[in-house]
Amino acid sequence: MALPFVIETNSLVKTYGTQNALNGVNLKVAPGAIGLLGPNGAGKSTFMKCLLQLLPITSGSAKLLGGEVGTEGREIRKRVGYTPEQDCHIPGMVGCEYVTYCAELCGLPFQVARQRAHEMLDFVGMGQERYRKIDTYSTGMKQRLKLAQAIVHDPEIVFLDEPTNGLDPKGQAQILELIHSLWHTYGITVVVSSHLLHDVDRICEQIIIIARGTVLVHDTLENLKASKKGSAEVVVADRHEALRAACLLKQWPCELLPNGHLKVEHNADSLNPLLHVMRELKMAPLEIIPSPNALEETFVQALEISNATA
Ligand code: ADP
Ligand code: MG
């Protein structure tokens, strides 16, 4: 039976010396694609490492996939994958050799491990490079290799710590697409940490915002968008100026964005008034993106409140 929550924490505290990195985190997280968002130093990596039992918890408790972190370690580990923030390959090793070795460490016999490794390398789009030494890989290849090793043992949940770090826009889009398919195609829960809004906005439907070791927001992206109604991005083929003029006539601030979309502050709960204006102009939108900045606004607001109370 599917678990209602994959992660449950109860007053989870982690301190490094005298510094609190996690300040009593209480969360119940359902399966899905989960974005762990927060500025640098927020505690994202620490949170992951505590759940993965790479760091001992200072106080409080946590459950991962229903098992108690700390006492049911071995059982849980088999079902979990992880890509750390930094490089984790073994110098001198060849790509496919490394992923095979990771699968063997998870208990698979060599033949099965090798086959699984090749399947995962196919999945992450790695071609003949898999026969080269990892030391010669680009950052994009290393990130994809890390992803392959994280899923080689068919885990139920994977933790990906800043998986787009150091990638160019094309590399970012590729890795985000792969991560997206882990949940949407294969049903593997993914927890992706990032300090980039764009990453989690694209692929996650649950958002956890964390700053200074405290969870500020935990909600679905859909709810966050619903709470920030009143603006929309409109994509039209032509007559941008006509639409802009009609919006301004309604006293709706409207600007043409560099990508050619029109951003309209229509200030209404629904898109109907905006659609009405477009109908009157006999214009059909190619696309309307409601609340395009919901995540950014939520993030900025949450951090402002957190800073004010600090
Ligand atoms: P994030 O991943 O969100 O950038 P981290 O979890 O790495 O944040 O760090 C949270 C806080 O804990 C930061 O203030 C960081 O400086 C501190 N920290 C992280 N690792 C250590 C460590 N090994 N020793 C001491 N302080 C640490
Ligand atoms: Mg980190």
XYZ file of C-alpha atoms and ligand atoms in Angstrom:
338
model
C 0.000 0.000 0.000
C 1.293 3.454 -0.848
C 2.380 5.493 2.160
C 0.450 8.709 2.802
C 3.709 10.404 3.799
C 7.215 9.647 2.604
C 8.853 12.066 5.037
C 7.658 12.881 8.540
C 9.698 14.967 10.924
C 8.966 15.922 14.482
C 10.825 18.922 15.961
C 13.914 17.945 13.985
C 16.943 19.879 15.195
C 20.494 19.770 13.861
C 23.263 21.835 15.327
C 26.850 22.173 14.214
C 28.723 23.140 17.376
C 26.731 26.067 18.652
C 25.049 26.883 15.352
C 21.513 25.673 14.658
C 21.235 24.490 11.062
C 17.720 23.033 11.523
C 15.441 24.646 14.083
C 12.758 22.138 14.944
C 11.387 21.127 11.545
C 7.875 19.628 11.538
C 6.817 18.251 8.174
C 4.559 15.619 6.699
C 5.382 15.211 3.039
C 3.268 13.172 0.614
C 4.846 11.360 -2.360
C 5.446 13.454 -5.486
C 7.909 15.857 -7.017
C 8.983 18.023 -4.096
C 11.001 21.204 -4.390
C 13.118 22.180 -1.392
C 13.762 25.817 -1.961
C 15.855 28.217 0.058
C 18.776 30.628 -0.119
C 22.327 29.383 0.357
C 22.910 28.298 3.944
C 19.189 27.717 4.593
C 19.698 24.122 5.733
C 18.617 22.221 2.601
C 21.650 19.949 2.389
C 21.622 19.416 6.150
C 17.955 18.394 6.021
C 18.687 15.824 3.315
C 21.766 14.476 5.091
C 19.858 14.052 8.361
C 17.117 12.070 6.614
C 19.753 10.003 4.808
C 21.532 9.363 8.122
C 24.744 10.836 6.833
C 24.584 13.204 9.805
C 23.282 12.377 13.280
C 20.141 14.245 14.351
C 20.720 16.483 17.390
C 17.159 16.181 18.731
C 13.646 15.397 17.542
C 12.877 12.539 15.196
C 12.266 11.734 11.540
C 10.702 8.992 9.480
C 11.632 8.231 5.902
C 9.393 5.862 3.894
C 7.731 4.921 7.183
C 10.996 3.801 8.839
C 12.516 5.514 11.840
C 15.656 7.426 10.863
C 18.492 6.321 13.118
C 17.178 2.919 14.137
C 15.933 1.439 10.871
C 18.825 2.751 8.830
C 19.744 -0.244 6.719
C 16.171 -1.034 5.742
C 15.520 2.532 4.633
C 18.805 2.992 2.775
C 18.021 0.235 0.275
C 14.981 2.163 -0.885
C 16.599 5.588 -1.163
C 18.781 7.263 -3.795
C 20.913 10.385 -3.409
C 22.970 12.766 -5.469
C 25.128 14.962 -3.234
C 25.854 18.570 -4.100
C 29.538 17.942 -4.767
C 31.226 15.415 -7.073
C 30.914 11.871 -5.777
C 32.704 9.781 -8.397
C 35.810 7.724 -7.808
C 38.839 9.233 -9.573
C 40.229 7.092 -12.392
C 37.023 5.130 -12.896
C 35.149 4.830 -16.176
C 31.465 5.970 -16.222
C 29.743 2.619 -16.694
C 32.177 0.884 -14.361
C 31.303 3.397 -11.630
C 27.517 3.039 -11.986
C 27.887 -0.776 -12.047
C 29.973 -0.567 -8.885
C 27.305 1.596 -7.178
C 24.668 -1.008 -8.097
C 26.853 -3.780 -6.663
C 27.246 -1.781 -3.452
C 23.447 -1.842 -3.252
C 23.570 -5.629 -3.322
C 22.965 -6.480 -6.995
C 25.043 -9.335 -8.471
C 27.585 -8.183 -11.077
C 25.682 -9.233 -14.241
C 22.452 -7.595 -13.096
C 24.321 -4.546 -11.827
C 26.022 -4.074 -15.207
C 22.780 -4.404 -17.109
C 20.967 -1.969 -14.792
C 23.887 0.465 -15.078
C 23.652 0.499 -18.867
C 19.881 0.966 -18.729
C 20.245 3.930 -16.403
C 23.015 5.432 -18.531
C 20.680 5.123 -21.521
C 17.946 6.793 -19.490
C 20.127 9.797 -18.661
C 21.127 10.080 -22.321
C 24.753 9.065 -22.014
C 26.217 7.550 -25.168
C 29.746 6.304 -25.814
C 31.053 8.697 -23.132
C 30.153 6.005 -20.636
C 33.368 4.206 -21.640
C 35.505 7.232 -20.791
C 37.099 8.155 -17.484
C 34.745 10.321 -15.418
C 37.565 12.794 -14.769
C 37.243 13.859 -18.425
C 33.465 14.544 -18.214
C 31.830 17.948 -18.523
C 29.745 19.185 -15.567
C 26.566 18.223 -17.419
C 27.794 14.646 -17.937
C 28.832 14.402 -14.287
C 25.369 15.557 -13.149
C 23.733 12.956 -15.400
C 26.083 10.262 -14.143
C 25.224 11.200 -10.563
C 21.555 10.800 -11.420
C 22.204 7.374 -12.987
C 23.966 6.109 -9.841
C 21.171 7.497 -7.630
C 18.472 5.427 -9.360
C 20.431 2.316 -10.362
C 18.960 0.212 -7.511
C 15.362 1.267 -8.322
C 14.710 3.379 -5.202
C 11.297 4.649 -4.084
C 12.587 8.122 -3.279
C 15.611 10.091 -4.496
C 17.181 13.168 -2.961
C 18.848 15.442 -5.486
C 20.936 18.203 -3.943
C 21.222 21.176 -6.327
C 21.230 19.003 -9.462
C 21.423 21.950 -11.872
C 24.521 23.511 -10.292
C 27.130 24.533 -12.818
C 25.007 23.706 -15.851
C 24.294 25.919 -18.854
C 20.612 26.553 -19.748
C 20.483 23.589 -22.142
C 22.061 21.241 -19.587
C 19.654 22.544 -16.943
C 16.640 21.886 -19.155
C 17.872 18.334 -19.898
C 18.409 17.388 -16.286
C 15.100 18.970 -15.190
C 13.306 16.973 -17.880
C 14.884 13.740 -16.595
C 13.971 14.556 -12.997
C 10.430 15.387 -14.047
C 10.050 11.974 -15.657
C 11.239 10.180 -12.511
C 8.011 11.087 -10.750
C 5.645 11.560 -13.666
C 6.653 8.446 -15.609
C 8.201 6.116 -13.062
C 6.433 7.166 -9.841
C 9.695 7.686 -7.933
C 9.310 10.461 -5.367
C 11.927 13.153 -5.928
C 13.102 15.742 -3.449
C 15.036 18.401 -5.348
C 16.862 21.122 -3.488
C 17.619 24.345 -5.250
C 18.235 28.008 -4.606
C 16.777 28.662 -8.069
C 13.037 29.303 -8.247
C 12.891 28.386 -11.884
C 14.051 24.808 -11.247
C 11.320 23.895 -8.808
C 8.659 25.936 -10.602
C 9.201 23.829 -13.714
C 9.107 20.338 -12.252
C 7.695 20.246 -8.721
C 4.121 20.226 -7.549
C 4.942 20.461 -3.845
C 7.051 23.273 -2.498
C 8.918 23.535 0.779
C 10.546 26.897 1.423
C 13.210 26.885 4.090
C 15.371 29.686 5.460
C 17.759 29.727 8.421
C 16.769 26.185 9.338
C 13.044 26.931 9.572
C 10.324 25.792 7.188
C 8.443 28.901 6.076
C 6.070 27.394 3.523
C 4.919 23.881 2.654
C 2.157 23.761 0.089
C 1.290 22.658 -3.404
C 2.333 24.925 -6.240
C -1.304 24.909 -7.323
C -2.408 26.384 -3.982
C 0.347 28.975 -4.076
C -0.732 30.001 -7.562
C -4.384 30.129 -6.514
C -3.506 32.454 -3.636
C -1.745 34.846 -6.007
C -4.427 35.385 -8.578
C -4.732 38.649 -10.393
C -1.948 38.534 -12.915
C -1.393 36.572 -16.086
C 1.041 36.238 -18.928
C -0.649 36.246 -22.311
C 0.914 34.823 -25.445
C -0.520 36.223 -28.670
C 0.691 35.855 -32.250
C 0.337 39.543 -33.148
C -1.477 42.821 -32.275
C 0.326 43.093 -28.953
C -0.117 46.856 -28.942
C -3.882 46.632 -29.452
C -4.220 44.302 -26.479
C -1.946 46.433 -24.353
C -3.974 49.545 -25.132
C -7.236 47.758 -24.253
C -5.787 46.579 -20.928
C -4.499 50.042 -20.057
C -7.958 51.433 -20.821
C -9.264 49.072 -18.129
C -6.588 50.477 -15.755
C -4.754 47.137 -15.811
C -0.987 47.621 -15.742
C 0.392 45.804 -18.758
C 3.912 45.349 -20.030
C 5.555 43.640 -22.953
C 8.166 41.185 -21.653
C 11.448 40.480 -23.464
C 10.099 37.040 -24.467
C 7.234 38.698 -26.372
C 4.566 37.770 -23.808
C 2.299 40.430 -22.333
C 2.133 40.566 -18.547
C -1.251 41.851 -17.403
C -2.248 42.764 -13.831
C -5.966 42.204 -14.248
C -6.589 42.118 -10.464
C -9.461 39.642 -10.747
C -9.965 36.220 -9.188
C -10.654 34.676 -12.559
C -9.352 35.154 -16.075
C -12.854 35.930 -17.391
C -12.548 39.748 -17.547
C -9.284 39.377 -19.481
C -10.789 36.812 -21.849
C -13.740 39.156 -22.371
C -11.419 41.968 -23.460
C -9.684 39.631 -25.885
C -12.993 38.468 -27.330
C -14.028 42.050 -27.937
C -10.803 42.565 -29.854
C -11.462 39.307 -31.718
C -8.110 38.013 -30.516
C -7.459 34.394 -29.603
C -4.604 33.843 -27.128
C -2.064 31.149 -28.002
C -1.579 30.577 -24.300
C -2.420 32.201 -20.962
C -0.187 31.498 -17.981
C -2.068 32.439 -14.788
C -0.129 33.753 -11.770
C 3.252 33.417 -13.497
C 5.175 34.856 -10.545
C 3.333 33.097 -7.723
C 6.367 31.185 -6.529
C 8.678 34.166 -6.689
C 6.198 36.345 -4.789
C 5.662 33.658 -2.138
C 9.415 33.187 -1.773
C 10.181 36.887 -1.436
C 7.315 37.428 1.019
C 8.294 34.431 3.156
C 11.901 35.610 3.346
C 10.872 39.172 4.190
C 8.706 37.947 7.076
C 11.494 35.637 8.237
C 14.063 38.468 8.126
C 11.735 40.832 9.967
C 11.267 38.388 12.824
C 14.948 37.354 12.997
P 22.075 24.871 2.149
O 22.246 23.493 1.644
O 20.654 25.316 2.221
O 22.911 25.878 1.425
P 23.446 23.838 4.503
O 22.568 22.771 5.007
O 24.654 23.431 3.735
O 22.570 24.905 3.685
O 23.942 24.721 5.717
C 23.079 25.224 6.737
C 23.917 25.990 7.751
O 24.776 25.100 8.451
C 24.810 27.047 7.132
O 24.844 28.157 7.981
C 26.157 26.356 7.064
O 27.202 27.284 7.145
C 26.133 25.463 8.271
N 26.909 24.225 8.045
C 26.706 23.310 7.066
N 27.576 22.274 7.161
C 28.341 22.537 8.257
C 29.408 21.860 8.907
N 29.861 20.673 8.453
N 29.965 22.433 10.005
C 29.500 23.613 10.481
N 28.491 24.309 9.923
C 27.915 23.797 8.828
Mg 23.342 22.851 0.027
